[in-house]
mmCIF file of C-alpha atoms in Angstrom:
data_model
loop_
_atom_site.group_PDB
_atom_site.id
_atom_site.type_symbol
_atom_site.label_atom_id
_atom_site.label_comp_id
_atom_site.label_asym_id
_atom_site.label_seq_id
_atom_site.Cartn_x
_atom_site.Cartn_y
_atom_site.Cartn_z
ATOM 1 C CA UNK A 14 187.265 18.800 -42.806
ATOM 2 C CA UNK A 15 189.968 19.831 -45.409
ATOM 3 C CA UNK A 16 193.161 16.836 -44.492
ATOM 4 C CA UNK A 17 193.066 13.401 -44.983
ATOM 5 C CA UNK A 18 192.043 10.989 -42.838
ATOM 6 C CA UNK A 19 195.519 8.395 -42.495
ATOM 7 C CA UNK A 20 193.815 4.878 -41.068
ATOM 8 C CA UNK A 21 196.108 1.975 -40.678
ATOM 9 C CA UNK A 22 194.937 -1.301 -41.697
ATOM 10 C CA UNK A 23 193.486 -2.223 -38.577
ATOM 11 C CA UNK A 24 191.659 0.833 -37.961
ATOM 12 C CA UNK A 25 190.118 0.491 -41.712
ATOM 13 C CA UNK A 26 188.607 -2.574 -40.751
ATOM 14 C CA UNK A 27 187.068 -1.961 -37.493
ATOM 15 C CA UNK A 28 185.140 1.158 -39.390
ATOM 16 C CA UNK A 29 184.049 -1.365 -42.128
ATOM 17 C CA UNK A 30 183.012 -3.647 -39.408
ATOM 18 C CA UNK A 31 180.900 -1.235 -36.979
ATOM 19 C CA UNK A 32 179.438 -0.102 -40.619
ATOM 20 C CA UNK A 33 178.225 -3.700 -40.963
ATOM 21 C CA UNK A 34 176.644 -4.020 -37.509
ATOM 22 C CA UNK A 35 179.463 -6.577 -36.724
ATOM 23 C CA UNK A 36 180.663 -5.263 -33.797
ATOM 24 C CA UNK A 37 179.678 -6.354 -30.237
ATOM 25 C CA UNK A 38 176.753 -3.213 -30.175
ATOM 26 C CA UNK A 39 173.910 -5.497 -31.980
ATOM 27 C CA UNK A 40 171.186 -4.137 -33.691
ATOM 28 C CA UNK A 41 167.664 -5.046 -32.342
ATOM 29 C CA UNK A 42 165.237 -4.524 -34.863
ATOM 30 C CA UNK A 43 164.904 -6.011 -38.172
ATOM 31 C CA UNK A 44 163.797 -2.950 -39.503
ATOM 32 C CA UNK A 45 166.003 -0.513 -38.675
ATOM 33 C CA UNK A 46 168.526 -3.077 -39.578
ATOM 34 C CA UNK A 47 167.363 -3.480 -43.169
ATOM 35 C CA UNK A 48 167.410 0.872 -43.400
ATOM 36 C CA UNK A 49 170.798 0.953 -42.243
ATOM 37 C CA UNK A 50 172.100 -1.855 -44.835
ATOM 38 C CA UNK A 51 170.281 -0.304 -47.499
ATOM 39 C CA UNK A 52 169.292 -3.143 -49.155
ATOM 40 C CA UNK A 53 169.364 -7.712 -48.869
ATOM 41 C CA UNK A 54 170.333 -9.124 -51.735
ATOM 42 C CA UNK A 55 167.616 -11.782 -52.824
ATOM 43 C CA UNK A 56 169.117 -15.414 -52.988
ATOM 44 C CA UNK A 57 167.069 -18.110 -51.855
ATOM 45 C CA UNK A 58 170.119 -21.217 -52.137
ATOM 46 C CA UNK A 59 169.456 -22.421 -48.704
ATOM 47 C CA UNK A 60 172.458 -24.905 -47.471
ATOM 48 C CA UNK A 61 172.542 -23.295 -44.492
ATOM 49 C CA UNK A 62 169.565 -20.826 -44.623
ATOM 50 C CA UNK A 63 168.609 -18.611 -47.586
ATOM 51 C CA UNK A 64 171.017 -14.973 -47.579
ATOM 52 C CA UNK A 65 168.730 -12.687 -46.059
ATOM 53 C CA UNK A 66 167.959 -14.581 -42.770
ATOM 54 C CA UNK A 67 171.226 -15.651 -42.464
ATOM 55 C CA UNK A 68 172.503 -12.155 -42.917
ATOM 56 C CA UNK A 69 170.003 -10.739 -40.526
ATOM 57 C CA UNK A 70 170.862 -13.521 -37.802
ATOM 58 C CA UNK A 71 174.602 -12.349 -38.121
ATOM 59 C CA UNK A 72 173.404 -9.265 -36.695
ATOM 60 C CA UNK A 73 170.743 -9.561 -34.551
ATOM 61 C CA UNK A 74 171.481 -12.704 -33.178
ATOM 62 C CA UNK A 75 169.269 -15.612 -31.850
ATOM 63 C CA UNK A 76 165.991 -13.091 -31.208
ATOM 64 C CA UNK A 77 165.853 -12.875 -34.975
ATOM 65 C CA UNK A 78 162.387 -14.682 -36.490
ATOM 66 C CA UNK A 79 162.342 -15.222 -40.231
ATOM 67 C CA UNK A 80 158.769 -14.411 -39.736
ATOM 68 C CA UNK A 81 159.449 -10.858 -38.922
ATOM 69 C CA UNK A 82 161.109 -10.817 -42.600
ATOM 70 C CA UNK A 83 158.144 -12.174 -44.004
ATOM 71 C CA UNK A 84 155.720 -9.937 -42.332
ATOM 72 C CA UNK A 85 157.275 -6.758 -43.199
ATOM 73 C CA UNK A 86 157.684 -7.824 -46.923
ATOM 74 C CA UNK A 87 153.793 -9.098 -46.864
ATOM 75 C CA UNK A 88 152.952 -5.405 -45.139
ATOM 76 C CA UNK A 89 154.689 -3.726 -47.640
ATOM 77 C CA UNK A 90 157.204 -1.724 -45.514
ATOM 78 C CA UNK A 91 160.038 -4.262 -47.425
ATOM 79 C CA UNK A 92 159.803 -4.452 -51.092
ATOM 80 C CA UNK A 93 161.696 -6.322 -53.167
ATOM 81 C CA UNK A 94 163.058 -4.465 -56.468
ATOM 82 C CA UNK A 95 165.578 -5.972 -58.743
ATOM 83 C CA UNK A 96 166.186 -8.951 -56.716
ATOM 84 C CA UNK A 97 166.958 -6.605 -53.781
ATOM 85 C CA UNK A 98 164.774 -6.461 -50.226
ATOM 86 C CA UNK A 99 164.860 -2.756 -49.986
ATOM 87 C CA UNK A 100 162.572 -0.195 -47.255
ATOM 88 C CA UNK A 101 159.458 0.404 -49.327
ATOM 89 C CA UNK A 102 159.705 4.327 -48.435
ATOM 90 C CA UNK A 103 163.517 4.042 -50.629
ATOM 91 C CA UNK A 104 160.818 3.189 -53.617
ATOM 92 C CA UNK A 105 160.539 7.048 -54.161
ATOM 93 C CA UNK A 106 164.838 7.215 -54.560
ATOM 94 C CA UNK A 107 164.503 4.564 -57.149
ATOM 95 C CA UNK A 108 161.631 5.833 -59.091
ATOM 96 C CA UNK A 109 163.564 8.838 -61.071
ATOM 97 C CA UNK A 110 166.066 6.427 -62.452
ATOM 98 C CA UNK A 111 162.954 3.791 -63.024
ATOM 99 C CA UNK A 112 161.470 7.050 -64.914
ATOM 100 C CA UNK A 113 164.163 7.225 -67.211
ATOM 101 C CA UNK A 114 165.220 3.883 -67.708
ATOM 102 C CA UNK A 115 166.560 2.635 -69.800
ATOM 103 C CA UNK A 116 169.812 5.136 -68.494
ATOM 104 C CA UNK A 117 170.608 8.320 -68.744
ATOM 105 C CA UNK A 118 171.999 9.784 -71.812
ATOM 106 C CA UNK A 119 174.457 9.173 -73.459
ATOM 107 C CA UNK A 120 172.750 5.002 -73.199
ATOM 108 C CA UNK A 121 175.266 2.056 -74.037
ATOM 109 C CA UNK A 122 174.561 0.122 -77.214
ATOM 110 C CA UNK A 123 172.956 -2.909 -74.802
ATOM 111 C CA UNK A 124 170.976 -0.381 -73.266
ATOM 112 C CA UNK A 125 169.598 0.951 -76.733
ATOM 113 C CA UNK A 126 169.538 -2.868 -78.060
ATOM 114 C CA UNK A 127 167.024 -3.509 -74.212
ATOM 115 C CA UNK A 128 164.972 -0.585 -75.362
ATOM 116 C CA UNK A 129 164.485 -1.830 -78.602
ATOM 117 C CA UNK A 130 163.577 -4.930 -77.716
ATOM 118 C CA UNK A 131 161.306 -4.156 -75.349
ATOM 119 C CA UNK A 132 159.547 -1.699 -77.974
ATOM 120 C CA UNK A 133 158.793 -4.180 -80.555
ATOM 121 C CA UNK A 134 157.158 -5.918 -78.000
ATOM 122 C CA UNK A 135 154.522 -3.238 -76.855
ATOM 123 C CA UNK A 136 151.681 -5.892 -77.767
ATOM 124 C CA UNK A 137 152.499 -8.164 -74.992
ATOM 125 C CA UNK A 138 153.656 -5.104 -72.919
ATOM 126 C CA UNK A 139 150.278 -4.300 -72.843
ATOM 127 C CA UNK A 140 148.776 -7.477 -72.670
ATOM 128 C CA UNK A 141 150.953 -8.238 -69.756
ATOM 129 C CA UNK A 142 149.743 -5.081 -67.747
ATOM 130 C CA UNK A 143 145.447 -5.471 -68.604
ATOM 131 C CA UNK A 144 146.201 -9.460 -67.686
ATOM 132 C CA UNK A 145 147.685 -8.127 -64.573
ATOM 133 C CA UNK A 146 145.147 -5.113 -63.707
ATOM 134 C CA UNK A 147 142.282 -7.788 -64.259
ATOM 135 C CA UNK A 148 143.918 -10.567 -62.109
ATOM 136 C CA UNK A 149 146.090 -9.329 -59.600
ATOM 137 C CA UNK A 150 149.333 -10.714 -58.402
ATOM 138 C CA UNK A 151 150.431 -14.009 -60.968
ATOM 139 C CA UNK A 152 153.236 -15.794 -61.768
ATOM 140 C CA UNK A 153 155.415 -15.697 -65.096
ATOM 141 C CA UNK A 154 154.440 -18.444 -66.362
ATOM 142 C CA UNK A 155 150.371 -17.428 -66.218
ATOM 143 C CA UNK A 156 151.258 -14.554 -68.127
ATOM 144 C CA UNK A 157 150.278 -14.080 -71.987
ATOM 145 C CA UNK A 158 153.226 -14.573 -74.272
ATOM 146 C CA UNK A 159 152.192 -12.544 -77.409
ATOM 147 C CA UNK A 160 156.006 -11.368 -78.058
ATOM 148 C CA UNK A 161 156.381 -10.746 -81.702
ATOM 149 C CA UNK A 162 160.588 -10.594 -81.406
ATOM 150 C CA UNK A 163 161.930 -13.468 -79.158
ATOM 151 C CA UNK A 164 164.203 -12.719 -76.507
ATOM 152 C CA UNK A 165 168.050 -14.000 -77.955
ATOM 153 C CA UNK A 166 170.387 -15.016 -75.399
ATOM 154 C CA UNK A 167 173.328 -17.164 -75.458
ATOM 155 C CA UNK A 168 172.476 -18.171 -71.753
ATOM 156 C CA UNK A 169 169.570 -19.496 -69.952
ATOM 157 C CA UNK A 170 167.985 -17.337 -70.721
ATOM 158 C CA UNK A 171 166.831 -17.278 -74.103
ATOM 159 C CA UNK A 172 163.388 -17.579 -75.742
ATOM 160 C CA UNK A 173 162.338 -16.548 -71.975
ATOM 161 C CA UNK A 174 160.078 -13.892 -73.559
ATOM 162 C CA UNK A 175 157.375 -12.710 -70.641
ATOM 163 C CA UNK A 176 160.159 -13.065 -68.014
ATOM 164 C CA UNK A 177 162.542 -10.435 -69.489
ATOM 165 C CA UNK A 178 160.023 -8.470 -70.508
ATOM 166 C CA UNK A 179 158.832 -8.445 -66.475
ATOM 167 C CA UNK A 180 162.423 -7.998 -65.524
ATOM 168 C CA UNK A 181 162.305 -4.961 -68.024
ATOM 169 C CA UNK A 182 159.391 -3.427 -67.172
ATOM 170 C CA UNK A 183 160.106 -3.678 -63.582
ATOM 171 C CA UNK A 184 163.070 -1.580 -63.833
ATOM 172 C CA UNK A 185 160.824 0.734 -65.311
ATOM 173 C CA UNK A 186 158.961 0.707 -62.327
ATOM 174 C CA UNK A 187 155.355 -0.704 -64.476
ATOM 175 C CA UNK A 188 155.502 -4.156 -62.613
ATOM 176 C CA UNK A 189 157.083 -5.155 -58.984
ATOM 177 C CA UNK A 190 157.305 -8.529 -57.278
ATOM 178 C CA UNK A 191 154.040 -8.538 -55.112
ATOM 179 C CA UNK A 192 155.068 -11.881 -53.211
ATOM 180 C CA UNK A 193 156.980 -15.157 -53.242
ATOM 181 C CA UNK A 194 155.521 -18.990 -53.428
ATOM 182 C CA UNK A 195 159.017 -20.886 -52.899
ATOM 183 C CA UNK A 196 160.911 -19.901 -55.622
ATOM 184 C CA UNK A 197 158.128 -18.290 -57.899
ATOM 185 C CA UNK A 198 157.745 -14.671 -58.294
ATOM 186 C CA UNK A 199 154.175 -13.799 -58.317
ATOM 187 C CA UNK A 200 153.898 -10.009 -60.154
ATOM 188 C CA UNK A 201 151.513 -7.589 -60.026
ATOM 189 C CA UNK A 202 150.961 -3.474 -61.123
ATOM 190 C CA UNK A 203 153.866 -1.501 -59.440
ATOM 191 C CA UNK A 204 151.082 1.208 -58.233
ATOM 192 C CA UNK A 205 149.731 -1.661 -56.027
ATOM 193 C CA UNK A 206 152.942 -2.661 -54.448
ATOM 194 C CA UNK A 207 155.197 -0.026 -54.399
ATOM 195 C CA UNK A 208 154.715 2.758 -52.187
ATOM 196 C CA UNK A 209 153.041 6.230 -53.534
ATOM 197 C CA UNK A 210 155.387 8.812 -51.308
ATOM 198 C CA UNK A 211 156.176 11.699 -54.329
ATOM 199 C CA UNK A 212 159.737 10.970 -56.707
ATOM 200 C CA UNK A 213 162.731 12.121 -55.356
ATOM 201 C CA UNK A 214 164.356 13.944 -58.075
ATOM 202 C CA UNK A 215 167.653 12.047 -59.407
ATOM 203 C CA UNK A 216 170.257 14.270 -58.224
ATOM 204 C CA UNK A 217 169.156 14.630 -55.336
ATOM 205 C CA UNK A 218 168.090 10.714 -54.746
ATOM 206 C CA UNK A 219 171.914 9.491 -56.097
ATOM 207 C CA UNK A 220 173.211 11.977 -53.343
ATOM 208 C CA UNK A 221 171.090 10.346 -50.825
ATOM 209 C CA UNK A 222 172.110 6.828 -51.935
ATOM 210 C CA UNK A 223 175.233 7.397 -51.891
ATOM 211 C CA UNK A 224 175.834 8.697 -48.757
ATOM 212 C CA UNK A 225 173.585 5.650 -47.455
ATOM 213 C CA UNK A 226 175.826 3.475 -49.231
ATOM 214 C CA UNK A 227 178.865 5.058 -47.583
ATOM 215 C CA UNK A 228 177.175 5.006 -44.027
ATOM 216 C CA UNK A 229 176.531 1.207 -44.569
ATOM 217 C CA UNK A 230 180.009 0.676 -45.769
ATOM 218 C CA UNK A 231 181.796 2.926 -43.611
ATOM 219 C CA UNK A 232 184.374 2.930 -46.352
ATOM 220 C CA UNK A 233 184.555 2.753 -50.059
ATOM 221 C CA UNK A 234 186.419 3.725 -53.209
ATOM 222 C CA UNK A 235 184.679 7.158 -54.556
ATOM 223 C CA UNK A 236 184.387 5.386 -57.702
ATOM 224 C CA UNK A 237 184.174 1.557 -57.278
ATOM 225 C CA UNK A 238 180.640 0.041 -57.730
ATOM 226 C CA UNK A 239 180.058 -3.071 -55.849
ATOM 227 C CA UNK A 240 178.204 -4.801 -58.148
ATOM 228 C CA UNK A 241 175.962 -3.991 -61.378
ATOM 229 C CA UNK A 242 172.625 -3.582 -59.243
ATOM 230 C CA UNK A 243 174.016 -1.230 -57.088
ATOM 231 C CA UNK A 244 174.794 1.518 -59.306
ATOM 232 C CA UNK A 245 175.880 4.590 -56.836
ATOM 233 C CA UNK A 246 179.427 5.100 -56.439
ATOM 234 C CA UNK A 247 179.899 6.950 -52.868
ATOM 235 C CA UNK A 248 181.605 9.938 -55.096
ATOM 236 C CA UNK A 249 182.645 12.835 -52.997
ATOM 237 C CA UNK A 250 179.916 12.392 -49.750
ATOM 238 C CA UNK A 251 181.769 11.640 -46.429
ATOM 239 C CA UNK A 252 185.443 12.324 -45.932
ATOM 240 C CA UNK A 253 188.751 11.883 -48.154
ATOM 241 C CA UNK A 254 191.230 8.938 -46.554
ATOM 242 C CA UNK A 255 193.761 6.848 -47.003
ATOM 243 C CA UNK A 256 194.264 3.410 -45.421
ATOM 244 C CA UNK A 257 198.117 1.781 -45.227
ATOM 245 C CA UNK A 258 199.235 -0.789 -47.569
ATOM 246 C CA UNK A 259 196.735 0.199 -50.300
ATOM 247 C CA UNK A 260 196.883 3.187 -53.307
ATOM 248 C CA UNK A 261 194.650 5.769 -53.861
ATOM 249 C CA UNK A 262 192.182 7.387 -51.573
ATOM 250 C CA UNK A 263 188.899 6.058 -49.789
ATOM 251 C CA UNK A 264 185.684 7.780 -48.327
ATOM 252 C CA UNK A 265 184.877 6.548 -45.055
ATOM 253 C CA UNK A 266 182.295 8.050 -43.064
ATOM 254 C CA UNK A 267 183.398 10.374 -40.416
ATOM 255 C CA UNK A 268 181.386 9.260 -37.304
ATOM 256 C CA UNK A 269 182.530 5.818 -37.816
ATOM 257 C CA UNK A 270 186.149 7.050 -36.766
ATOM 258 C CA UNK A 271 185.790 7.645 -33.054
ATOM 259 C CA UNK A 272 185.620 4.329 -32.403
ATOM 260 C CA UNK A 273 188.007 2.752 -34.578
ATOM 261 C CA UNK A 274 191.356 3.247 -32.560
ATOM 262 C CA UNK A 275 191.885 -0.308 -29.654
ATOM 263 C CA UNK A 276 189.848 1.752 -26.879
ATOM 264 C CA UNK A 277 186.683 2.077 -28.570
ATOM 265 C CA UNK A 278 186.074 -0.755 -30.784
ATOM 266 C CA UNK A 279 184.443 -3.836 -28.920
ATOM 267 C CA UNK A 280 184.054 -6.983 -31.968
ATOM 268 C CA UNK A 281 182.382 -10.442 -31.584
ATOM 269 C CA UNK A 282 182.502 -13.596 -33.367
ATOM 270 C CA UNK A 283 180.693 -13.872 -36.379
ATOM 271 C CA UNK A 284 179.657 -16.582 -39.362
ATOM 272 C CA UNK A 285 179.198 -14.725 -42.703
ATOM 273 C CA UNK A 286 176.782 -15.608 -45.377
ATOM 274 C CA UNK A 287 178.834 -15.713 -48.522
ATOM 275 C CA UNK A 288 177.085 -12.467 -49.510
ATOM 276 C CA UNK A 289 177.703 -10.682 -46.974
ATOM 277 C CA UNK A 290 178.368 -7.151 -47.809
ATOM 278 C CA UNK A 291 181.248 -7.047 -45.500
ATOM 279 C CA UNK A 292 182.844 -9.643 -48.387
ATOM 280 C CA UNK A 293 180.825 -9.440 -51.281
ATOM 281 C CA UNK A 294 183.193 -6.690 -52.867
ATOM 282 C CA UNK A 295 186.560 -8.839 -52.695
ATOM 283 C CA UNK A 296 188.853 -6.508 -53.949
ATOM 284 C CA UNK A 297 187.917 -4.087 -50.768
ATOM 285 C CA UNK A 298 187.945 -7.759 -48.790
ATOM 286 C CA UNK A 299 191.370 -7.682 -49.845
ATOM 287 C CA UNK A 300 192.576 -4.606 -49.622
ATOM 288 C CA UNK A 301 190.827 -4.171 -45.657
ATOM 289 C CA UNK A 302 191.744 -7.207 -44.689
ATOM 290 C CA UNK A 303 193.940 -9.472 -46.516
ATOM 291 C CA UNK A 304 191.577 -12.659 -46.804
ATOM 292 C CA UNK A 305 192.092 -14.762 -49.500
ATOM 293 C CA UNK A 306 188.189 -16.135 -50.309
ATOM 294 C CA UNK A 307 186.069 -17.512 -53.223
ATOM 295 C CA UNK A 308 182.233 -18.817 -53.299
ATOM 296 C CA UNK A 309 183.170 -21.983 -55.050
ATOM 297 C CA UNK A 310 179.512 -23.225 -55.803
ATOM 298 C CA UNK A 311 179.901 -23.369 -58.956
ATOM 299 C CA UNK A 312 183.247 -24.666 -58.958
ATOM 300 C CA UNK A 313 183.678 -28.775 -59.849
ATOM 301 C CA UNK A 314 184.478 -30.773 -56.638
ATOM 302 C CA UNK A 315 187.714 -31.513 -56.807
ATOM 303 C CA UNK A 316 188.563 -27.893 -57.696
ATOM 304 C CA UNK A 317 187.376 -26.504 -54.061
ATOM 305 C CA UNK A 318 189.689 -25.337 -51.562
ATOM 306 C CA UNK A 319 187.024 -24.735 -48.857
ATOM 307 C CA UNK A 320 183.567 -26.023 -50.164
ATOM 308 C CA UNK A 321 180.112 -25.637 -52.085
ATOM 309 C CA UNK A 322 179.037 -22.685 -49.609
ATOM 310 C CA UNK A 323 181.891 -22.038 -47.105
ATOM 311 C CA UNK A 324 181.158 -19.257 -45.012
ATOM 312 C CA UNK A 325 183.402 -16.691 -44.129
ATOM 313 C CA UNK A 326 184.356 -16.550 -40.076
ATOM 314 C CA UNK A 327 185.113 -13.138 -38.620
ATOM 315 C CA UNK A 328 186.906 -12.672 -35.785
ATOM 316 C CA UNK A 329 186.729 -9.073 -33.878
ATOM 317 C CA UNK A 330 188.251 -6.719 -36.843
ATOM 318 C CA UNK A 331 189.739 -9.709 -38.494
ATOM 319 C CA UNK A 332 188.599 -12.457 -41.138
ATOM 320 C CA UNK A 333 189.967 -15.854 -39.803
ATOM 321 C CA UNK A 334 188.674 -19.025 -41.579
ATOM 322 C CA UNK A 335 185.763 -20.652 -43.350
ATOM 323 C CA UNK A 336 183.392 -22.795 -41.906
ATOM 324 C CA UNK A 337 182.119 -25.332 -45.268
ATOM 325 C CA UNK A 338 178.727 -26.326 -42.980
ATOM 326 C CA UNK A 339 174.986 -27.933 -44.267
ATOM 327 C CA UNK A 340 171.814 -27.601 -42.876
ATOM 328 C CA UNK A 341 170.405 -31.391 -43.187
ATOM 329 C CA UNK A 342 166.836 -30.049 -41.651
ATOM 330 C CA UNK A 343 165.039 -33.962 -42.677
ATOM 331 C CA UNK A 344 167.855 -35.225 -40.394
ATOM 332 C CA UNK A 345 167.554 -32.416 -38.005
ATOM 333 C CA UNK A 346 171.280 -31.890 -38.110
ATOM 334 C CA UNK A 347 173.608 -28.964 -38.734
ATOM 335 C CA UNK A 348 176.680 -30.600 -40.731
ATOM 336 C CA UNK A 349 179.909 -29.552 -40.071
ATOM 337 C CA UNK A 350 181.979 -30.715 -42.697
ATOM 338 C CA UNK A 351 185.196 -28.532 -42.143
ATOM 339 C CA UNK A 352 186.426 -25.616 -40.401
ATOM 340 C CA UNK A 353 189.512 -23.825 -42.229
ATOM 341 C CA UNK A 354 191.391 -22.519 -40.173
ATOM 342 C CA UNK A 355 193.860 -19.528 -41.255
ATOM 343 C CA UNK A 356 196.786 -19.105 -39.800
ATOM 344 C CA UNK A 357 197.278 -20.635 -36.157
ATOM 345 C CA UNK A 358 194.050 -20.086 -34.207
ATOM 346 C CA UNK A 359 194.531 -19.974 -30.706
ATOM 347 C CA UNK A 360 192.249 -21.649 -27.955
ATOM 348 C CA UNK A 361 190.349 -19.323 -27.382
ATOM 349 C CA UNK A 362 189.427 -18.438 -31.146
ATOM 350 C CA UNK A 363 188.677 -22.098 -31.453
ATOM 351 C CA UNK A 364 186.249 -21.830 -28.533
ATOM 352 C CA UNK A 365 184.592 -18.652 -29.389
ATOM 353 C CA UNK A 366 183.904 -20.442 -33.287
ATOM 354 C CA UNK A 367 182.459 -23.178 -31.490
ATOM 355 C CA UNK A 368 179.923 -21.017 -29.640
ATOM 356 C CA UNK A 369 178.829 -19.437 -32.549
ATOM 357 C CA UNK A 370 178.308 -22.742 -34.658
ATOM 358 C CA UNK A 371 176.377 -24.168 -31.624
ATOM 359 C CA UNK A 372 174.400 -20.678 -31.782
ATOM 360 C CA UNK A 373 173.773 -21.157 -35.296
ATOM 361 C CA UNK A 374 172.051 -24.535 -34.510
ATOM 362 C CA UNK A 375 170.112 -23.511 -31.838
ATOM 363 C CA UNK A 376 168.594 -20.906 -34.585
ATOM 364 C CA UNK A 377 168.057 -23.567 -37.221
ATOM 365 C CA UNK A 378 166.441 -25.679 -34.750
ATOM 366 C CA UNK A 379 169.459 -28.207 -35.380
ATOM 367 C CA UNK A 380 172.043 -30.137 -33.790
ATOM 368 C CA UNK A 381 175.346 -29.750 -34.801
ATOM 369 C CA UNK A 382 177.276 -32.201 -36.129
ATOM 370 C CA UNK A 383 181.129 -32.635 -36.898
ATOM 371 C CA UNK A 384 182.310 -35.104 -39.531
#
């Protein structure tokens, strides 16, 4: 199509919703829901539940079993690379940029400083990988530090030595994250995690990504990057558009559009992890649909507006509130410290938050609780 696409507001968010699997069509396998993201961002702070299950729950509602999560990463057809829970078959998209790592020329001076670093430290490179080929999946910690050049940080973490180096090689694609004991990584040879399907070659592999990411988004900024582990700008893939009320143009994906206008969108209520991709980016939050939110966890106390993991409340096309909730599973309780409401809800709004909170608990396996 050669014009561009003129959305209003409202329209722009109902495409960025449906893109989500927010509307009222749920997905029904975990899965296909995991392709069509693209990727679950690793974070295992669990006030309410840890990111991943709570984002899958959003979507496919009570049916969804953390163990299904668990199986599929333990089966291999969910691998997690870079702190991401990606389809293992989306290994082979990865693995030219893996192959070239550390970046394509011309390489920033960190990137050049990485590849330094992680050359004077070939020794343990190599230790790392016969400790690994002899032993099978172990954690960091187990792992020979023979570094000769100590990692410098002014952060956490410096003087962590075998970790970077993992993190390093990983994004080489030598190493992957075979499993998870609470917290711990436990790493083993890429070659026995990852997938073998043949390497997409890079051109080809950012076109696919990027037109995954704009299917997932249903719109995006050609340019914008939503955040530094997610390094493939939609670019040209999709259609040109422009949404009221903000500059420049968008690419939103065409057979999202149907369905946009009042006839053909049908939206629910929904809780939002705080990573939610619907809100993660929040200048696009913003610009789509005017909500004013922060994750304030690692705000001080008295500097929080809505609390330690508030969690964003959508609303059919529209962001609404924050519900500031903690999962108390010893006291087999769902705590409900606040919900923020903005604007003037009306009764019904109040009523269809309600459900979903009590739907939440049922999930948890917790009663909910208002303070």
């Amino acid at each position: 199509m050669g014009g561009v696409h003129e959305l209003t507001r409202q329209q722009a968010r109902r495409v960025a919703v449906r893109a989500q699997l927010l509307d009222a069509h749920r997905p029904v396998d975990v899965l296909d829901t995991i392709r069509h993201l693209g990727f679950l961002q690793v974070d295992l702070t669990s006030v309410v539940a840890q990111h991943a299950d709570l984002a899958l729950w959003t979507r496919l509602g009570g049916s969804y079993d953390p163990d299904a999560l668990a199986e599929l990463v333990g089966n291999g057809a969910v691998v997690e690379v870079q702190g991401l829970l990606r389809p293992g078959e989306d290994v082979a998209l990865l693995r030219a940029d893996m192959d070239a790592w550390p970046g394509e020329p011309p390489v920033k001076p960190w990137q050049d400083d990485l590849a330094d670093w992680v050359a004077a430290n070939d020794g343990c490179r190599r230790d790392v990988l016969a400790y690994l080929r002899a032993e099978g999946p172990t954690p960091a910690r187990d792992l020979p530090d023979t570094c000769e050049v100590p990692w410098r940080s002014t952060g956490w973490t410096d003087n962590k030595n075998v970790m970077k180096l993992l993190e390093c090689l990983e994004a080489r694609g030598e190493v992957a994250v075979a499993s998870r004991e609470g917290r711990e990584r436990r790493w083993d040879l890429a070659e026995r995690v990852h997938p073998g399907d043949p390497t997409v070659p890079a051109e080809e592999a950012h076109r696919t990504l990027a037109a995954r990411r704009l299917r997932a988004l249903g719109l995006a900024r050609p340019r914008a990057l939503e955040a530094w582990h997610e390094p493939y700008a939609v670019r040209d893939v999709g259609e040109a558009a422009r949404v009221e009320g903000t500059r420049g143009q968008w690419r939103v994906e065409p057979a999202l559009l149907d369905d946009a206008d009042c006839d053909g969108f049908e939206g629910r209520t929904a809780i939002l992890s705080p990573l939610d991709r619907l809100v993660f980016d929040r200048k696009r939050m913003a610009d789509l649909f005017g909500f004013d939110y922060q994750l304030e966890m690692y705000k001080p106390v008295e500097s929080r507006r809505w609390g330690y993991w508030a969690m964003p409340v959508l609303d059919g096309d529209e962001l609404v509130g924050k519900v500031d909730a903690t999962a108390d599973r010893e006291a087999g309780v769902l705590v409900v410290d606040a919900v923020h409401e903005d604007d003037d809800w009306s009764t019904a709004r109040r009523r269809r938050v309600d459900t979903e909170l009590a739907a939440l608990g049922e999930w948890l396996g917790l009663q909910v609780v208002r303070t």
